[in-house]
PDB file of C-alpha atoms in Angstrom:
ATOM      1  CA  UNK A   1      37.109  43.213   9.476  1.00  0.00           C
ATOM      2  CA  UNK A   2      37.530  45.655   6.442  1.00  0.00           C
ATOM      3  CA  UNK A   3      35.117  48.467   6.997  1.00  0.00           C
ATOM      4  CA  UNK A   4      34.118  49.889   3.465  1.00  0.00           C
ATOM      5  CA  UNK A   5      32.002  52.567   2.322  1.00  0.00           C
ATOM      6  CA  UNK A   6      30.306  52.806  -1.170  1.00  0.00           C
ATOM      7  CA  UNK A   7      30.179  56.017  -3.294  1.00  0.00           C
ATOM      8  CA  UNK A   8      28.135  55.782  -6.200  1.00  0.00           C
ATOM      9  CA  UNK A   9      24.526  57.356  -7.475  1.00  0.00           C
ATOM     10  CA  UNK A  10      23.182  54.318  -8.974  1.00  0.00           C
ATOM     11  CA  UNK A  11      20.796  52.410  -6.417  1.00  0.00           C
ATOM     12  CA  UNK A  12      21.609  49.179  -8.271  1.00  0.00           C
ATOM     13  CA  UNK A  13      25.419  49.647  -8.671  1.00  0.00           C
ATOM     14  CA  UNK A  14      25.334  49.809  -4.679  1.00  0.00           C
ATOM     15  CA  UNK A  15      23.129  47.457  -3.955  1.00  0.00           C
ATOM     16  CA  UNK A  16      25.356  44.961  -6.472  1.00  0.00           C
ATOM     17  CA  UNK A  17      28.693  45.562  -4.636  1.00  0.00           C
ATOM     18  CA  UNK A  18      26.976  45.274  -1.189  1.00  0.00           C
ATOM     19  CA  UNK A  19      25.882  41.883  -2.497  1.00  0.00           C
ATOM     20  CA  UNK A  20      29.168  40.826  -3.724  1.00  0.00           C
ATOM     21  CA  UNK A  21      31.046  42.229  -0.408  1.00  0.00           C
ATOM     22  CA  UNK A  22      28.257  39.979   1.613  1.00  0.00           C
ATOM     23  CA  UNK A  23      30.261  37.011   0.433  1.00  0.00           C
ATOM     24  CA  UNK A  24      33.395  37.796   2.048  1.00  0.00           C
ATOM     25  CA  UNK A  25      34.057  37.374   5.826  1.00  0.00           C
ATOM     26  CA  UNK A  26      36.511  39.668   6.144  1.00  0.00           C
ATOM     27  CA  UNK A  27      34.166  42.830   4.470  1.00  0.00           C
ATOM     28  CA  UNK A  28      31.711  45.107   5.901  1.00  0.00           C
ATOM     29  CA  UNK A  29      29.906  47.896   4.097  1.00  0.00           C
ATOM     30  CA  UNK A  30      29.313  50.879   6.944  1.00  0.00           C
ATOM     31  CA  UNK A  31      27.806  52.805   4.705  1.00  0.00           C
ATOM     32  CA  UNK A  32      26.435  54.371   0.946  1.00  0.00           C
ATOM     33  CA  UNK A  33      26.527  57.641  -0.717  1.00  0.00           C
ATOM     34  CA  UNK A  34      24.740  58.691  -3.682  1.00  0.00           C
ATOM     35  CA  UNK A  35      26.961  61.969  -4.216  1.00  0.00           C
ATOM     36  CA  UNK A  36      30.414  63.590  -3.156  1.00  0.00           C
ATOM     37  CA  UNK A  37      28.769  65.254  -0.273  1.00  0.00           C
ATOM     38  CA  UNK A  38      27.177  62.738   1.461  1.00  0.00           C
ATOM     39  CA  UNK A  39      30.178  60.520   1.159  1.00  0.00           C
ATOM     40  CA  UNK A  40      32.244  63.520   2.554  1.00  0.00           C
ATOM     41  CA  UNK A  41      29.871  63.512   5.471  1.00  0.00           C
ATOM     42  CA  UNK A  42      29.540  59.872   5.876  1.00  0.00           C
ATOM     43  CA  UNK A  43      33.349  58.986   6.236  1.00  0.00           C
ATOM     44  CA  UNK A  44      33.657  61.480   8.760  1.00  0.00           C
ATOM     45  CA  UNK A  45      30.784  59.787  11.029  1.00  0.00           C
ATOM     46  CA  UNK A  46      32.106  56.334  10.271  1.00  0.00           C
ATOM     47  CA  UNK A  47      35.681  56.271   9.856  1.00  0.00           C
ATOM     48  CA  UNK A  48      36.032  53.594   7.220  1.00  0.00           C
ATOM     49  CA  UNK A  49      39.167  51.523   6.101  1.00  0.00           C
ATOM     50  CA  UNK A  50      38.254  51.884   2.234  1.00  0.00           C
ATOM     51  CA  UNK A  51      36.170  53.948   0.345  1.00  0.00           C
ATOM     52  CA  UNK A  52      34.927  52.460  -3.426  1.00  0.00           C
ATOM     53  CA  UNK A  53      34.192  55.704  -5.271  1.00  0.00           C
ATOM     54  CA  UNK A  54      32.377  55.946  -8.725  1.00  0.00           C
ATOM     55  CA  UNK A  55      34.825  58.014 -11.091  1.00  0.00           C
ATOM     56  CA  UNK A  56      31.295  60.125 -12.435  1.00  0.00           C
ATOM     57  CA  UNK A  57      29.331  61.490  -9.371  1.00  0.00           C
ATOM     58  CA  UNK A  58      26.625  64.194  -9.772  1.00  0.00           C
ATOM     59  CA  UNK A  59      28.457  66.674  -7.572  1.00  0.00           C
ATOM     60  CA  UNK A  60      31.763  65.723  -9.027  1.00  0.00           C
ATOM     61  CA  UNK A  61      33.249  64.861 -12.284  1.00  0.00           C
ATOM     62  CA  UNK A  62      35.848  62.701 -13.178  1.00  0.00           C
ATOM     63  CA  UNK A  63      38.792  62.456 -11.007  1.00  0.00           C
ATOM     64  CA  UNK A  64      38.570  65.647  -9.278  1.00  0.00           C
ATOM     65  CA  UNK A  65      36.041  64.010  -6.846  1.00  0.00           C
ATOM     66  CA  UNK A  66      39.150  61.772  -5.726  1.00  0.00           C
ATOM     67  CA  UNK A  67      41.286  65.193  -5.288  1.00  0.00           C
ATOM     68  CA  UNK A  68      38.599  66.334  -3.093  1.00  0.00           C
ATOM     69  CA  UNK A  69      38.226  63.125  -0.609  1.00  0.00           C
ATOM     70  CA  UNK A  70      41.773  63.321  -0.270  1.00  0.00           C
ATOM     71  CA  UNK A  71      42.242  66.616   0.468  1.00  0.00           C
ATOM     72  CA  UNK A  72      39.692  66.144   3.411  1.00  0.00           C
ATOM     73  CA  UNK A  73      41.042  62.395   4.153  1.00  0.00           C
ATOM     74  CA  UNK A  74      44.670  62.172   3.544  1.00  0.00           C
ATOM     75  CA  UNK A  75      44.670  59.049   4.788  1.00  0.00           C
ATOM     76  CA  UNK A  76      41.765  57.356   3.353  1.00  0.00           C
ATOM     77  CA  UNK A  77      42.290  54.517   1.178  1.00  0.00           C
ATOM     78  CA  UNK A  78      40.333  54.447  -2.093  1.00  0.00           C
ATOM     79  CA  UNK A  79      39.186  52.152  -4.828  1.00  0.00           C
ATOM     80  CA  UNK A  80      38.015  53.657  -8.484  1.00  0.00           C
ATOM     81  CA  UNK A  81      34.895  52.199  -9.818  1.00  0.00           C
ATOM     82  CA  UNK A  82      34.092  53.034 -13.267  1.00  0.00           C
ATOM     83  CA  UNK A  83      32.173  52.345 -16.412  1.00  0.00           C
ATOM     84  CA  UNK A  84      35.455  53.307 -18.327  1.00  0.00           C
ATOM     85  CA  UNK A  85      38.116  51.011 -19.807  1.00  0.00           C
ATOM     86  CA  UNK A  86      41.628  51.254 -17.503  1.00  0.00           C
ATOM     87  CA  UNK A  87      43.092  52.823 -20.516  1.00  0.00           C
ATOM     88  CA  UNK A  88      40.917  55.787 -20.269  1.00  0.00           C
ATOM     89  CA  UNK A  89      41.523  56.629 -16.451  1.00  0.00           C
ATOM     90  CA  UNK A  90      43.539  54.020 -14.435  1.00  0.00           C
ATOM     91  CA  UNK A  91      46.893  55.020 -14.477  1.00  0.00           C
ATOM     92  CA  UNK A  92      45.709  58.754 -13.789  1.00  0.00           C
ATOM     93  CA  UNK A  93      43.565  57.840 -10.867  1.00  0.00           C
ATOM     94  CA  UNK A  94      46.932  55.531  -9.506  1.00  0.00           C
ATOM     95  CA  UNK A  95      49.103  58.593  -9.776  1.00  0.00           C
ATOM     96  CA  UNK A  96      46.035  60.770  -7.896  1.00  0.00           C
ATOM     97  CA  UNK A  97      46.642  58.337  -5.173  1.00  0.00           C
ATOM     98  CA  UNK A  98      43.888  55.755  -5.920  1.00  0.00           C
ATOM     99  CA  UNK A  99      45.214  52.525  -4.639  1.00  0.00           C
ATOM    100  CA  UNK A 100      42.693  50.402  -7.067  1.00  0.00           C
ATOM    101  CA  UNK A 101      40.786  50.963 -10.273  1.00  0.00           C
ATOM    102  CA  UNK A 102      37.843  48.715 -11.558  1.00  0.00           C
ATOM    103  CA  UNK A 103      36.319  48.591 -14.318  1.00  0.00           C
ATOM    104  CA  UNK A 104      32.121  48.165 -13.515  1.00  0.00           C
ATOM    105  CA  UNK A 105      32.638  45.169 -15.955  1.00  0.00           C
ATOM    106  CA  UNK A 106      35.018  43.407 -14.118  1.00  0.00           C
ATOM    107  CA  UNK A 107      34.328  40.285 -12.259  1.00  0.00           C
ATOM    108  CA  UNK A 108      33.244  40.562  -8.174  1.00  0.00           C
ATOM    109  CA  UNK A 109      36.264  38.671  -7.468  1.00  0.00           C
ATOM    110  CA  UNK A 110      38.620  41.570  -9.009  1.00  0.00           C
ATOM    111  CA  UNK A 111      36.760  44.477  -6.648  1.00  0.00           C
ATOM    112  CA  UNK A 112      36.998  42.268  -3.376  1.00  0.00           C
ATOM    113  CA  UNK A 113      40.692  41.955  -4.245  1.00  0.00           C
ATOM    114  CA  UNK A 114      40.953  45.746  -4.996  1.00  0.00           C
ATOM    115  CA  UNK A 115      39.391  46.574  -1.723  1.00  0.00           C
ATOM    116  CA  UNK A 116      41.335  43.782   0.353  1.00  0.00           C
ATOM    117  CA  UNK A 117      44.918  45.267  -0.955  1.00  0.00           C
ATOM    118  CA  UNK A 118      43.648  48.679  -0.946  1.00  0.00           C
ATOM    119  CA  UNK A 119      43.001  47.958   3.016  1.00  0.00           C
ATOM    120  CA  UNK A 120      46.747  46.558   3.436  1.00  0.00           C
ATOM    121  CA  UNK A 121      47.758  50.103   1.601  1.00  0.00           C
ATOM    122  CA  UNK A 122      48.661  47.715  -1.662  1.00  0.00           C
ATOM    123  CA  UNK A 123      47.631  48.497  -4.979  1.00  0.00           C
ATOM    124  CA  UNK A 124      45.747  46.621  -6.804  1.00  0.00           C
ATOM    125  CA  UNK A 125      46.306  45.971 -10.033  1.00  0.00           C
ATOM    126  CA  UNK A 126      45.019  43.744 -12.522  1.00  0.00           C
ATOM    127  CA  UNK A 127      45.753  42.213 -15.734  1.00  0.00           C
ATOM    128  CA  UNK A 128      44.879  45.051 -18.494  1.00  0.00           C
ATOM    129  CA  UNK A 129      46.684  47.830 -15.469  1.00  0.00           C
ATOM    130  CA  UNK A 130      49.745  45.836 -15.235  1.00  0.00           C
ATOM    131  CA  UNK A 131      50.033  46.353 -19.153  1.00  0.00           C
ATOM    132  CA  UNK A 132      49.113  49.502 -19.124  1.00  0.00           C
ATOM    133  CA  UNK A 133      51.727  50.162 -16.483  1.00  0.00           C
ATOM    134  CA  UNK A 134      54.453  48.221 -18.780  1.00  0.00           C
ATOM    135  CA  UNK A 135      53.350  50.404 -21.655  1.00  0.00           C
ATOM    136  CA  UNK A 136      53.705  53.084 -20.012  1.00  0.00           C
ATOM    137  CA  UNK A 137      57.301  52.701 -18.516  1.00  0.00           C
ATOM    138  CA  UNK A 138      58.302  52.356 -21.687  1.00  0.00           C
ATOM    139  CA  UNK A 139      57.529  55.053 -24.627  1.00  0.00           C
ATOM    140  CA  UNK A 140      53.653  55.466 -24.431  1.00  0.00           C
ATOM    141  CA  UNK A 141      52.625  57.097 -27.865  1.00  0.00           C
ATOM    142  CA  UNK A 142      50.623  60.363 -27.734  1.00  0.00           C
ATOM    143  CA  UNK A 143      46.913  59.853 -26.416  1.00  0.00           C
ATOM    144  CA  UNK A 144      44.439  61.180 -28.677  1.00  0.00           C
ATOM    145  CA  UNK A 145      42.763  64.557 -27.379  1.00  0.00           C
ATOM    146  CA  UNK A 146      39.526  63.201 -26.139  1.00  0.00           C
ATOM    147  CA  UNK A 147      41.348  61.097 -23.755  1.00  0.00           C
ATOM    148  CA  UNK A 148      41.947  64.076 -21.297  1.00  0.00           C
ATOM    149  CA  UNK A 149      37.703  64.560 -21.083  1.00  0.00           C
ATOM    150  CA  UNK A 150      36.022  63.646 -17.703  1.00  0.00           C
ATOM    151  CA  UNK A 151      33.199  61.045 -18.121  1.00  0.00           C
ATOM    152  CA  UNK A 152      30.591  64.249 -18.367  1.00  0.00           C
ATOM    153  CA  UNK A 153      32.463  66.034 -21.213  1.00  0.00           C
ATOM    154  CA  UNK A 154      32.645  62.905 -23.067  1.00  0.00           C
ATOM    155  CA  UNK A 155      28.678  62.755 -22.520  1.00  0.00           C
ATOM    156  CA  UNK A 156      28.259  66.205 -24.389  1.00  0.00           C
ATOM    157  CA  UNK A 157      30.926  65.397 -27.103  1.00  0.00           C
ATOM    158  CA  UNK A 158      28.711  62.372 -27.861  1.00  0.00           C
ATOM    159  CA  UNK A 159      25.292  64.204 -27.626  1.00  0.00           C
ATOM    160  CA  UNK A 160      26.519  67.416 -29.638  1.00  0.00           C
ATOM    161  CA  UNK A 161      28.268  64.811 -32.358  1.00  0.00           C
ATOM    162  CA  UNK A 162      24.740  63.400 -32.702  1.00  0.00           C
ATOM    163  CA  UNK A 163      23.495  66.581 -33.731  1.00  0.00           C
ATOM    164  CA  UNK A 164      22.003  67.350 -30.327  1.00  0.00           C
ATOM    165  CA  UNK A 165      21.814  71.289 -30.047  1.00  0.00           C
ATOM    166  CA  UNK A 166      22.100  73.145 -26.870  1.00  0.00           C
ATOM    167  CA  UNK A 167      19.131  73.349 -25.294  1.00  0.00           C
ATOM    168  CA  UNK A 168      18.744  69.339 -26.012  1.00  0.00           C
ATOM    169  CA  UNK A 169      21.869  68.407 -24.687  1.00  0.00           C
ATOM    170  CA  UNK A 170      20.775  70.615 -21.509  1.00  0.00           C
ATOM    171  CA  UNK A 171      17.462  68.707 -20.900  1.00  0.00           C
ATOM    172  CA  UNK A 172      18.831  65.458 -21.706  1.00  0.00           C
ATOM    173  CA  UNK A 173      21.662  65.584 -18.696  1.00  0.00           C
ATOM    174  CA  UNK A 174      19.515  67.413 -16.859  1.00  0.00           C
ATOM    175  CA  UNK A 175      21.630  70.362 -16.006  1.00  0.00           C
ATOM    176  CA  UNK A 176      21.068  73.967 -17.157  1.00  0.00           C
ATOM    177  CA  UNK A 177      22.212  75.356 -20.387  1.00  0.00           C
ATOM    178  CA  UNK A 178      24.839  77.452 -19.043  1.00  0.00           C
ATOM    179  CA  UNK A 179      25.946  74.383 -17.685  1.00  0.00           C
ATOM    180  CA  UNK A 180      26.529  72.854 -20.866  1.00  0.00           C
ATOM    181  CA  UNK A 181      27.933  76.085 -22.075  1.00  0.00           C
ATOM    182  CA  UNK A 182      30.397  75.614 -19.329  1.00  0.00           C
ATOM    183  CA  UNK A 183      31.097  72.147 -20.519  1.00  0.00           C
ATOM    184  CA  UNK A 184      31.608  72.477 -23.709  1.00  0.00           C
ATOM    185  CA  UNK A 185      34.018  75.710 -23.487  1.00  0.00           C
ATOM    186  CA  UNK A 186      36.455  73.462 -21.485  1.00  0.00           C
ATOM    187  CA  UNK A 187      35.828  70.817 -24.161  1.00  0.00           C
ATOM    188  CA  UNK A 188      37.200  73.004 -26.946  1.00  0.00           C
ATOM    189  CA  UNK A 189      40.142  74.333 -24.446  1.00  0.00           C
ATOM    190  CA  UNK A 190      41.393  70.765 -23.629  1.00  0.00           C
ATOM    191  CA  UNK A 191      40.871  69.454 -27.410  1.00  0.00           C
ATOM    192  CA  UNK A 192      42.098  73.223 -29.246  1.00  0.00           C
ATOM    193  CA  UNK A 193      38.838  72.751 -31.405  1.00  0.00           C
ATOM    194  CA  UNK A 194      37.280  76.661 -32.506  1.00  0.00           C
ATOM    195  CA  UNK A 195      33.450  75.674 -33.023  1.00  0.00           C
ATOM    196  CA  UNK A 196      30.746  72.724 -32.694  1.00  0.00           C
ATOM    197  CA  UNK A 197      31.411  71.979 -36.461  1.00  0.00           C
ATOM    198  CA  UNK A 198      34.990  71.068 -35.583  1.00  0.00           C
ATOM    199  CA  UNK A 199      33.694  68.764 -32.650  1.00  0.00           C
ATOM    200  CA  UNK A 200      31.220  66.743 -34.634  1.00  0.00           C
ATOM    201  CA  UNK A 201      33.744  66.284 -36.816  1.00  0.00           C
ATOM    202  CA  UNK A 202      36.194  64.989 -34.604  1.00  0.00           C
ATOM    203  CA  UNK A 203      33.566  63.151 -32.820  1.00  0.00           C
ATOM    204  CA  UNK A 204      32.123  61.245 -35.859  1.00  0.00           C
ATOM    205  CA  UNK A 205      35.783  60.644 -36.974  1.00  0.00           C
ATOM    206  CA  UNK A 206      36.663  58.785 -33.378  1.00  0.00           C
ATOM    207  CA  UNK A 207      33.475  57.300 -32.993  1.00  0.00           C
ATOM    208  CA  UNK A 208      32.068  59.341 -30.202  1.00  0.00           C
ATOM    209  CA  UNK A 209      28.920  60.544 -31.789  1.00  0.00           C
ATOM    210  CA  UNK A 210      26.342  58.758 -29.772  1.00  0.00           C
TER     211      UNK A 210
END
C-alpha cells in the first residue's frame, strides 16, 4: 500500500484527489495539509511514501516550498500539483528533485500514475514533459522574463497590469501592502523593469494583464 499525503489549501482540490486515489487499491491518503507547515508537521507524525504538493501554498511560493520539504525530508518522494502549464514549472521542479509534475487539468489517471512511479523512486513523466524534456536537450530558445515569476508574482503582474494600484492589489490577495511592496521589488529585479509603467506595459504586451 502507497501511503500518500496531500498538500494543498483548497478544500475541494483535496477532497478531489482523495476521491480519485479511493479508486486505486494500492493508494492510501494518511493525511491533508492546507499549508507548508502543517504538511511539515504531518509527514513527520505519519511517515508517508509520497507527498502531492500544490506548487502555490499560502506559507510558500512557488518552488521554494519543495526546497524546504526536502531539506527537512531528504528522502521524501514528491509529486507537483499545479494550476500551471509543464512549460511554466515542470522541468524546474524535476531538476529540484520532484519526481512528478501535474498539471490540476490533467486527467486522474495521469496523478495516480505520478504518485505510483514517484513511490518506485521513478519519474513520471507525461506526454507534454517528455517534449519538453526533448526540447530541452536540444537548444531551448531564451524563455521570456516572466517565466522565472512564482505563481504569486505572476498574480501581482496581472493585478498591477489591470491597473490595480497598491493598496488594491494588497486587499485583493489579502496580504499587507508591504507585502506587495516586497513582491513587486523582486518582480522588477527578476524582469530588469525600473517602474509600474514598464510592467503594465510588458504585461499588456504578453497578455498577463488580468
Amino acid at each position: 500500500m502507497i501511503r500518500v499525503i496531500i498538500a494543498d489549501d483548497h478544500e475541494l482540490i483535496r477532497e478531489g484527489i482523495k476521491k480519485i486515489v479511493r479508486h486505486s487499491t494500492d493508494l492510501k491518503v494518511v493525511g491533508e495539509a492546507a499549508d507548508l507547515k502543517q504538511a511539515i508537521a504531518l509527514i513527520a507524525q505519519v511517515r508517508p511514501d509520497v507527498a502531492v504538493l500544490d506548487i502555490s501554498l499560502p506559507d510558500y511560493d512557488g518552488l521554494d516550498g519543495l526546497a524546504e520539504l526536502r531539506r527537512h525530508f531528504p528522502e521524501l518522494r514528491i509529486v507537483m500539483l499545479s494550476m500551471h502549464p509543464e512549460e511554466r514549472y515542470a522541468l524546474a521542479a524535476l531538476r529540484a528533485g520532484a519526481l512528478g509534475y501535474v498539471s490540476k487539468a490533467t486527467a486522474p489517471a495521469e496523478l495516480v500514475d505520478a504518485v505510483r512511479r514517484a513511490a518506485a523512486g521513478q519519474a513520471y513523466l507525461g506526454p507534454r514533459m517528455s517534449e519538453l524534456l526533448a526540447r530541452d536537450a536540444g537548444s531551448p530558445a531564451p524563455q521570456p522574463p516572466h517565466y522565472s515569476l512564482t505563481p504569486r508574482e505572476l498574480e501581482i503582474v496581472a493585478l498591477i497590469g489591470a491597473g490595480l494600484q497598491i493598496k488594491q492589489v494588497a486587499a485583493e490577495l489579502g496580504i499587507s501592502i508591504s507585502s506587495v511592496n516586497t513582491y513587486r521589488s523582486r518582480i522588477f529585479r527578476k524582469m530588469g523593469l525600473a517602474s509600474n509603467a514598464a510592467l503594465i506595459r510588458y504585461a499588456l504586451q504578453h497578455g498577463l494583464a488580468g
